[in-house]
PDB file of C-alpha atoms in Angstrom:
ATOM      1  CA  MET T  33     -20.549   0.717 -36.917  1.00 89.00           C
ATOM      2  CA  HIS T  34     -21.197   3.137 -34.073  1.00 91.00           C
ATOM      3  CA  ILE T  35     -18.185   3.834 -31.857  1.00 96.00           C
ATOM      4  CA  PRO T  36     -19.313   5.189 -28.486  1.00 94.00           C
ATOM      5  CA  HIS T  37     -17.973   8.455 -27.125  1.00 93.00           C
ATOM      6  CA  VAL T  38     -16.680   8.062 -23.560  1.00 91.00           C
ATOM      7  CA  THR T  39     -16.163  11.089 -21.327  1.00 93.00           C
ATOM      8  CA  ALA T  40     -13.393  10.957 -18.734  1.00 91.00           C
ATOM      9  CA  PRO T  41     -14.585  11.250 -15.128  1.00 97.00           C
ATOM     10  CA  THR T  42     -13.587  14.502 -13.384  1.00 98.00           C
ATOM     11  CA  VAL T  43     -13.326  15.920  -9.860  1.00 98.00           C
ATOM     12  CA  ALA T  44     -14.054  19.510  -8.895  1.00 98.00           C
ATOM     13  CA  ILE T  45     -11.185  21.930  -8.117  1.00 98.00           C
ATOM     14  CA  ALA T  46     -11.805  24.321  -5.201  1.00 98.00           C
ATOM     15  CA  GLY T  47     -12.129  27.987  -6.180  1.00 96.00           C
ATOM     16  CA  THR T  48     -12.565  27.424  -9.901  1.00 97.00           C
ATOM     17  CA  THR T  49     -14.964  26.002 -12.438  1.00 97.00           C
ATOM     18  CA  ASP T  50     -12.168  23.846 -13.873  1.00 97.00           C
ATOM     19  CA  ARG T  51     -12.303  20.092 -13.425  1.00 98.00           C
ATOM     20  CA  PHE T  52      -9.526  17.561 -12.720  1.00 98.00           C
ATOM     21  CA  PRO T  53      -9.623  14.631 -15.189  1.00 98.00           C
ATOM     22  CA  VAL T  54      -9.326  11.216 -13.471  1.00 98.00           C
ATOM     23  CA  ARG T  55      -7.152   8.600 -15.135  1.00 98.00           C
ATOM     24  CA  ARG T  56      -6.886   5.884 -12.487  1.00 98.00           C
ATOM     25  CA  ILE T  57      -7.595   5.443  -8.766  1.00 98.00           C
ATOM     26  CA  PHE T  58      -5.152   3.709  -6.463  1.00 98.00           C
ATOM     27  CA  CYS T  59      -5.742   3.056  -2.763  1.00 97.00           C
ATOM     28  CA  VAL T  60      -3.307   2.280   0.044  1.00 95.00           C
ATOM     29  CA  GLY T  61      -4.384  -0.414   2.504  1.00 88.00           C
ATOM     30  CA  GLN T  62      -4.038  -0.067   6.297  1.00 85.00           C
ATOM     31  CA  ASN T  63      -1.877   3.041   6.364  1.00 92.00           C
ATOM     32  CA  TYR T  64      -2.862   4.145   9.893  1.00 89.00           C
ATOM     33  CA  ALA T  65      -1.538   2.056  12.796  1.00 76.00           C
ATOM     34  CA  ASP T  66      -4.838   2.049  14.702  1.00 65.00           C
ATOM     35  CA  HIS T  67      -6.755   0.908  11.631  1.00 57.00           C
ATOM     36  CA  ALA T  68      -4.183  -1.810  10.895  1.00 58.00           C
ATOM     37  CA  ARG T  69      -4.713  -3.161  14.397  1.00 63.00           C
ATOM     38  CA  GLU T  70      -8.482  -2.797  13.957  1.00 59.00           C
ATOM     39  CA  MET T  71      -8.240  -5.044  10.855  1.00 60.00           C
ATOM     40  CA  GLY T  72      -6.064  -7.595  12.621  1.00 60.00           C
ATOM     41  CA  SER T  73      -2.659  -6.613  11.200  1.00 67.00           C
ATOM     42  CA  ASP T  74       0.688  -5.590  12.779  1.00 64.00           C
ATOM     43  CA  PRO T  75       1.440  -1.967  11.751  1.00 65.00           C
ATOM     44  CA  ASP T  76       5.086  -2.353  12.682  1.00 66.00           C
ATOM     45  CA  ARG T  77       5.594  -4.983   9.999  1.00 56.00           C
ATOM     46  CA  GLN T  78       3.012  -4.022   7.374  1.00 70.00           C
ATOM     47  CA  GLU T  79       4.578  -2.986   4.066  1.00 79.00           C
ATOM     48  CA  PRO T  80       2.382  -0.703   1.960  1.00 85.00           C
ATOM     49  CA  PHE T  81       0.017  -2.556  -0.372  1.00 89.00           C
ATOM     50  CA  PHE T  82      -2.315  -1.213  -2.997  1.00 96.00           C
ATOM     51  CA  PHE T  83      -5.630  -1.896  -4.680  1.00 96.00           C
ATOM     52  CA  SER T  84      -7.578  -0.043  -7.355  1.00 97.00           C
ATOM     53  CA  LYS T  85     -10.968   1.406  -8.150  1.00 98.00           C
ATOM     54  CA  PRO T  86     -12.146   2.287 -11.628  1.00 98.00           C
ATOM     55  CA  ALA T  87     -11.921   5.984 -12.551  1.00 98.00           C
ATOM     56  CA  ASP T  88     -15.661   6.278 -12.945  1.00 97.00           C
ATOM     57  CA  ALA T  89     -16.194   5.244  -9.298  1.00 98.00           C
ATOM     58  CA  VAL T  90     -15.788   8.927  -8.415  1.00 98.00           C
ATOM     59  CA  VAL T  91     -18.859  10.627  -6.910  1.00 97.00           C
ATOM     60  CA  ALA T  92     -19.342  14.357  -6.622  1.00 97.00           C
ATOM     61  CA  ASN T  93     -19.857  16.125  -3.316  1.00 98.00           C
ATOM     62  CA  SER T  94     -23.426  16.508  -2.010  1.00 98.00           C
ATOM     63  CA  SER T  95     -24.641  13.462  -3.974  1.00 98.00           C
ATOM     64  CA  THR T  96     -27.487  11.167  -2.987  1.00 98.00           C
ATOM     65  CA  LEU T  97     -26.490   7.556  -3.561  1.00 98.00           C
ATOM     66  CA  SER T  98     -28.501   4.423  -3.959  1.00 97.00           C
ATOM     67  CA  PHE T  99     -27.459   1.743  -1.483  1.00 98.00           C
ATOM     68  CA  PRO T 100     -25.070  -0.560  -3.415  1.00 97.00           C
ATOM     69  CA  PRO T 101     -26.387  -3.983  -4.416  1.00 97.00           C
ATOM     70  CA  GLN T 102     -24.997  -7.323  -3.231  1.00 97.00           C
ATOM     71  CA  THR T 103     -24.137  -6.106   0.276  1.00 98.00           C
ATOM     72  CA  GLU T 104     -25.672  -5.787   3.694  1.00 96.00           C
ATOM     73  CA  ASP T 105     -22.462  -4.453   5.286  1.00 98.00           C
ATOM     74  CA  LEU T 106     -21.395  -1.248   3.512  1.00 98.00           C
ATOM     75  CA  HIS T 107     -18.508   0.478   5.342  1.00 98.00           C
ATOM     76  CA  HIS T 108     -17.076   4.014   5.286  1.00 98.00           C
ATOM     77  CA  GLU T 109     -13.359   4.860   5.249  1.00 97.00           C
ATOM     78  CA  VAL T 110     -12.437   8.560   5.238  1.00 98.00           C
ATOM     79  CA  GLU T 111      -9.174   9.270   3.448  1.00 98.00           C
ATOM     80  CA  MET T 112      -7.026  12.080   2.105  1.00 98.00           C
ATOM     81  CA  VAL T 113      -6.924  11.804  -1.697  1.00 98.00           C
ATOM     82  CA  ILE T 114      -3.862  12.945  -3.601  1.00 98.00           C
ATOM     83  CA  ALA T 115      -4.205  14.060  -7.245  1.00 98.00           C
ATOM     84  CA  LEU T 116      -1.139  13.850  -9.486  1.00 98.00           C
ATOM     85  CA  ARG T 117      -0.123  16.432 -12.110  1.00 98.00           C
ATOM     86  CA  ALA T 118       2.953  14.404 -13.162  1.00 98.00           C
ATOM     87  CA  GLY T 119       4.154  10.860 -12.865  1.00 97.00           C
ATOM     88  CA  GLY T 120       6.881   8.416 -13.793  1.00 98.00           C
ATOM     89  CA  LYS T 121       8.531   5.204 -12.667  1.00 98.00           C
ATOM     90  CA  ASP T 122      10.751   4.684  -9.634  1.00 98.00           C
ATOM     91  CA  ILE T 123      10.129   8.197  -8.311  1.00 98.00           C
ATOM     92  CA  ALA T 124      12.488   9.153  -5.471  1.00 98.00           C
ATOM     93  CA  VAL T 125      10.849  10.174  -2.161  1.00 97.00           C
ATOM     94  CA  LYS T 126      12.526  13.570  -2.387  1.00 98.00           C
ATOM     95  CA  ASP T 127      10.992  14.166  -5.847  1.00 98.00           C
ATOM     96  CA  ALA T 128       7.467  12.951  -5.026  1.00 98.00           C
ATOM     97  CA  ASP T 129       6.011  16.303  -3.963  1.00 98.00           C
ATOM     98  CA  ALA T 130       6.728  17.675  -7.435  1.00 98.00           C
ATOM     99  CA  THR T 131       4.195  15.226  -8.899  1.00 98.00           C
ATOM    100  CA  ILE T 132       1.318  16.475  -6.736  1.00 98.00           C
ATOM    101  CA  PHE T 133      -1.435  18.655  -8.172  1.00 98.00           C
ATOM    102  CA  GLY T 134      -3.474  18.886  -4.993  1.00 98.00           C
ATOM    103  CA  ALA T 135      -5.494  16.952  -2.437  1.00 98.00           C
ATOM    104  CA  GLY T 136      -8.976  16.615  -1.029  1.00 98.00           C
ATOM    105  CA  VAL T 137     -11.298  14.488   1.110  1.00 98.00           C
ATOM    106  CA  GLY T 138     -12.496  11.123  -0.106  1.00 98.00           C
ATOM    107  CA  ILE T 139     -14.487   8.153   1.168  1.00 98.00           C
ATOM    108  CA  ASP T 140     -13.472   4.662   0.240  1.00 98.00           C
ATOM    109  CA  LEU T 141     -16.776   2.807   0.291  1.00 98.00           C
ATOM    110  CA  THR T 142     -16.315  -0.893   0.934  1.00 98.00           C
ATOM    111  CA  ARG T 143     -18.706  -3.855   0.680  1.00 98.00           C
ATOM    112  CA  ARG T 144     -17.160  -5.423   3.787  1.00 97.00           C
ATOM    113  CA  ASP T 145     -19.096  -8.665   3.610  1.00 97.00           C
ATOM    114  CA  LEU T 146     -17.868  -9.259   0.054  1.00 97.00           C
ATOM    115  CA  GLN T 147     -14.327  -8.380   1.106  1.00 96.00           C
ATOM    116  CA  ALA T 148     -14.454 -10.850   3.996  1.00 96.00           C
ATOM    117  CA  ALA T 149     -15.724 -13.616   1.713  1.00 97.00           C
ATOM    118  CA  ALA T 150     -13.019 -12.833  -0.873  1.00 96.00           C
ATOM    119  CA  LYS T 151     -10.300 -12.901   1.790  1.00 93.00           C
ATOM    120  CA  LYS T 152     -11.532 -16.225   3.132  1.00 94.00           C
ATOM    121  CA  ALA T 153     -11.536 -17.735  -0.328  1.00 96.00           C
ATOM    122  CA  GLY T 154      -8.201 -16.205  -1.365  1.00 96.00           C
ATOM    123  CA  ARG T 155      -9.893 -14.230  -4.153  1.00 96.00           C
ATOM    124  CA  PRO T 156      -9.455 -10.636  -5.373  1.00 94.00           C
ATOM    125  CA  TRP T 157     -11.256  -7.755  -3.689  1.00 91.00           C
ATOM    126  CA  ASP T 158     -12.430  -6.044  -6.859  1.00 95.00           C
ATOM    127  CA  MET T 159     -16.174  -6.316  -6.275  1.00 97.00           C
ATOM    128  CA  ALA T 160     -15.733  -5.302  -2.637  1.00 97.00           C
ATOM    129  CA  LYS T 161     -13.820  -2.102  -3.426  1.00 97.00           C
ATOM    130  CA  GLY T 162     -14.239  -1.200  -7.073  1.00 97.00           C
ATOM    131  CA  PHE T 163     -18.003  -1.084  -7.510  1.00 98.00           C
ATOM    132  CA  ASP T 164     -20.075   1.733  -9.026  1.00 98.00           C
ATOM    133  CA  ARG T 165     -19.971   5.023  -7.154  1.00 98.00           C
ATOM    134  CA  SER T 166     -17.607   3.698  -4.507  1.00 98.00           C
ATOM    135  CA  ALA T 167     -15.289   6.748  -4.380  1.00 98.00           C
ATOM    136  CA  PRO T 168     -16.917  10.037  -3.302  1.00 98.00           C
ATOM    137  CA  VAL T 169     -14.358  12.880  -3.573  1.00 98.00           C
ATOM    138  CA  ALA T 170     -14.771  16.527  -2.556  1.00 98.00           C
ATOM    139  CA  ALA T 171     -13.214  19.406  -4.492  1.00 98.00           C
ATOM    140  CA  LEU T 172      -9.437  19.276  -4.691  1.00 98.00           C
ATOM    141  CA  THR T 173      -7.317  22.031  -3.112  1.00 98.00           C
ATOM    142  CA  PRO T 174      -4.254  22.697  -5.312  1.00 98.00           C
ATOM    143  CA  GLY T 175      -0.799  22.355  -3.717  1.00 98.00           C
ATOM    144  CA  VAL T 176       1.134  19.896  -1.594  1.00 98.00           C
ATOM    145  CA  PRO T 177      -0.977  18.984   1.472  1.00 98.00           C
ATOM    146  CA  ALA T 178       0.058  19.396   5.061  1.00 97.00           C
ATOM    147  CA  THR T 179       1.536  16.422   6.943  1.00 97.00           C
ATOM    148  CA  SER T 180      -0.742  16.892   9.963  1.00 97.00           C
ATOM    149  CA  GLY T 181      -4.321  17.914  10.572  1.00 98.00           C
ATOM    150  CA  SER T 182      -7.579  16.451  11.773  1.00 98.00           C
ATOM    151  CA  ILE T 183      -9.286  13.770   9.700  1.00 98.00           C
ATOM    152  CA  ALA T 184     -12.772  12.651  10.739  1.00 98.00           C
ATOM    153  CA  LEU T 185     -16.088  11.177   9.674  1.00 98.00           C
ATOM    154  CA  THR T 186     -19.547  11.406  11.101  1.00 98.00           C
ATOM    155  CA  ILE T 187     -22.812   9.645  10.318  1.00 98.00           C
ATOM    156  CA  ASP T 188     -25.937  11.656  11.007  1.00 98.00           C
ATOM    157  CA  GLY T 189     -23.800  13.883  13.233  1.00 97.00           C
ATOM    158  CA  GLU T 190     -22.286  11.026  15.303  1.00 98.00           C
ATOM    159  CA  VAL T 191     -18.472  10.797  15.210  1.00 98.00           C
ATOM    160  CA  ARG T 192     -17.352   7.448  13.801  1.00 97.00           C
ATOM    161  CA  GLN T 193     -13.704   8.149  12.792  1.00 97.00           C
ATOM    162  CA  SER T 194     -11.326  10.674  14.212  1.00 97.00           C
ATOM    163  CA  GLY T 195      -7.554  10.922  13.776  1.00 96.00           C
ATOM    164  CA  ASP T 196      -4.720  13.021  12.404  1.00 96.00           C
ATOM    165  CA  LEU T 197      -2.828  12.918   9.111  1.00 97.00           C
ATOM    166  CA  SER T 198       0.392  12.657  11.130  1.00 95.00           C
ATOM    167  CA  MET T 199      -0.702   9.147  12.182  1.00 93.00           C
ATOM    168  CA  MET T 200      -0.069   7.748   8.695  1.00 94.00           C
ATOM    169  CA  ILE T 201       2.479   4.900   8.691  1.00 92.00           C
ATOM    170  CA  TRP T 202       3.717   5.834   5.231  1.00 94.00           C
ATOM    171  CA  SER T 203       3.927   9.525   4.274  1.00 95.00           C
ATOM    172  CA  VAL T 204       2.497  10.823   1.019  1.00 97.00           C
ATOM    173  CA  PRO T 205       5.939  11.065  -0.670  1.00 97.00           C
ATOM    174  CA  GLU T 206       6.723   7.487   0.469  1.00 95.00           C
ATOM    175  CA  ILE T 207       3.370   6.285  -0.909  1.00 96.00           C
ATOM    176  CA  ILE T 208       3.979   7.876  -4.291  1.00 98.00           C
ATOM    177  CA  ALA T 209       7.561   6.581  -4.460  1.00 97.00           C
ATOM    178  CA  THR T 210       6.570   3.026  -3.517  1.00 96.00           C
ATOM    179  CA  LEU T 211       3.572   2.919  -5.853  1.00 97.00           C
ATOM    180  CA  SER T 212       5.776   4.130  -8.722  1.00 98.00           C
ATOM    181  CA  THR T 213       7.889   0.992  -8.369  1.00 97.00           C
ATOM    182  CA  PHE T 214       4.819  -1.103  -9.274  1.00 97.00           C
ATOM    183  CA  VAL T 215       3.243   1.047 -12.009  1.00 98.00           C
ATOM    184  CA  ALA T 216       4.222   4.091 -14.038  1.00 98.00           C
ATOM    185  CA  LEU T 217       2.237   6.901 -12.458  1.00 98.00           C
ATOM    186  CA  ALA T 218       0.714   9.603 -14.690  1.00 98.00           C
ATOM    187  CA  PRO T 219      -1.129  12.908 -14.577  1.00 98.00           C
ATOM    188  CA  GLY T 220      -4.729  12.367 -13.587  1.00 98.00           C
ATOM    189  CA  ASP T 221      -4.054   9.547 -11.146  1.00 98.00           C
ATOM    190  CA  LEU T 222      -5.744   9.716  -7.725  1.00 98.00           C
ATOM    191  CA  ILE T 223      -4.282   8.042  -4.638  1.00 98.00           C
ATOM    192  CA  PHE T 224      -6.412   7.311  -1.554  1.00 98.00           C
ATOM    193  CA  THR T 225      -3.916   7.386   1.314  1.00 97.00           C
ATOM    194  CA  GLY T 226      -5.536   5.236   4.011  1.00 95.00           C
ATOM    195  CA  THR T 227      -8.011   5.626   6.842  1.00 95.00           C
ATOM    196  CA  PRO T 228      -7.886   5.935  10.638  1.00 94.00           C
ATOM    197  CA  ALA T 229      -9.646   3.491  12.966  1.00 91.00           C
ATOM    198  CA  GLY T 230     -13.392   3.493  13.439  1.00 94.00           C
ATOM    199  CA  VAL T 231     -14.556   2.115  10.092  1.00 95.00           C
ATOM    200  CA  GLY T 232     -18.044   0.786  10.296  1.00 96.00           C
ATOM    201  CA  ALA T 233     -21.407   0.250   8.671  1.00 98.00           C
ATOM    202  CA  ILE T 234     -23.576   2.736   6.825  1.00 98.00           C
ATOM    203  CA  GLN T 235     -27.350   2.179   6.833  1.00 98.00           C
ATOM    204  CA  ARG T 236     -29.909   3.218   4.252  1.00 98.00           C
ATOM    205  CA  GLY T 237     -31.122   6.766   4.753  1.00 98.00           C
ATOM    206  CA  GLN T 238     -27.965   7.969   6.552  1.00 98.00           C
ATOM    207  CA  THR T 239     -25.815  11.001   5.760  1.00 98.00           C
ATOM    208  CA  VAL T 240     -22.041  10.623   5.846  1.00 98.00           C
ATOM    209  CA  ARG T 241     -19.851  13.659   6.404  1.00 98.00           C
ATOM    210  CA  ALA T 242     -16.064  13.528   5.982  1.00 98.00           C
ATOM    211  CA  THR T 243     -13.617  16.288   6.950  1.00 98.00           C
ATOM    212  CA  ILE T 244      -9.883  17.060   6.838  1.00 98.00           C
ATOM    213  CA  ASP T 245      -8.442  20.318   8.081  1.00 98.00           C
ATOM    214  CA  GLY T 246      -7.977  22.805   5.211  1.00 97.00           C
ATOM    215  CA  PHE T 247     -10.133  20.954   2.645  1.00 98.00           C
ATOM    216  CA  GLU T 248     -13.726  21.189   1.429  1.00 98.00           C
ATOM    217  CA  THR T 249     -16.064  19.005   3.557  1.00 98.00           C
ATOM    218  CA  LEU T 250     -17.459  15.969   1.770  1.00 98.00           C
ATOM    219  CA  GLU T 251     -21.030  14.894   2.369  1.00 98.00           C
ATOM    220  CA  VAL T 252     -23.091  12.160   0.729  1.00 98.00           C
ATOM    221  CA  THR T 253     -26.524  10.733   1.634  1.00 98.00           C
ATOM    222  CA  PHE T 254     -27.773   7.243   1.014  1.00 98.00           C
ATOM    223  CA  ALA T 255     -31.322   6.828  -0.139  1.00 97.00           C
ATOM    224  CA  ALA T 256     -33.737   5.105   2.237  1.00 94.00           C
TER     225      ALA T 256
END
């Protein structure tokens, strides 16, 4: 009987040839007030909620991607991604920074038409969010990230999303603390922390560029 060897997905670390091993990927929904309104929610009442992507959804910077199957409405969502070096259950907000390895720029790719159909039918979002190569992530910068700074995304040079990290409804320590009440966090976990308004469609042949002050720029191109 042949037992397959499976290699853990990894993300680059800025300034080194070392790689960060990815254990799990968690994402926070509607964590910017303007995006919550854009999606029809009330940001003053929205408690943080979470969904997941498989670890092997990560995509390296400067990749060329095939357009995903089963969708005609692929959306971009630029996000700051937190990488954990430690974990635990019921982590206090004041202790959350100690769990952080570093952070970087990510794009939460979403098959929006599948998500809309799932919402309407009261079904899970898995195939809308957790499909192959749905999580491009640039190199991680070690250390606790700043609480403010520009976050933006362009397609073929046209600005689509523009905001500031200070606009997050729930801070990074609050996100980590809340998530740790649902699951035991662990080293290697990535957390996508939400996106500002302006999410929209990506077409075949387009280049998507995502930036956050102080981090490596992320760029991916979709094949025509």
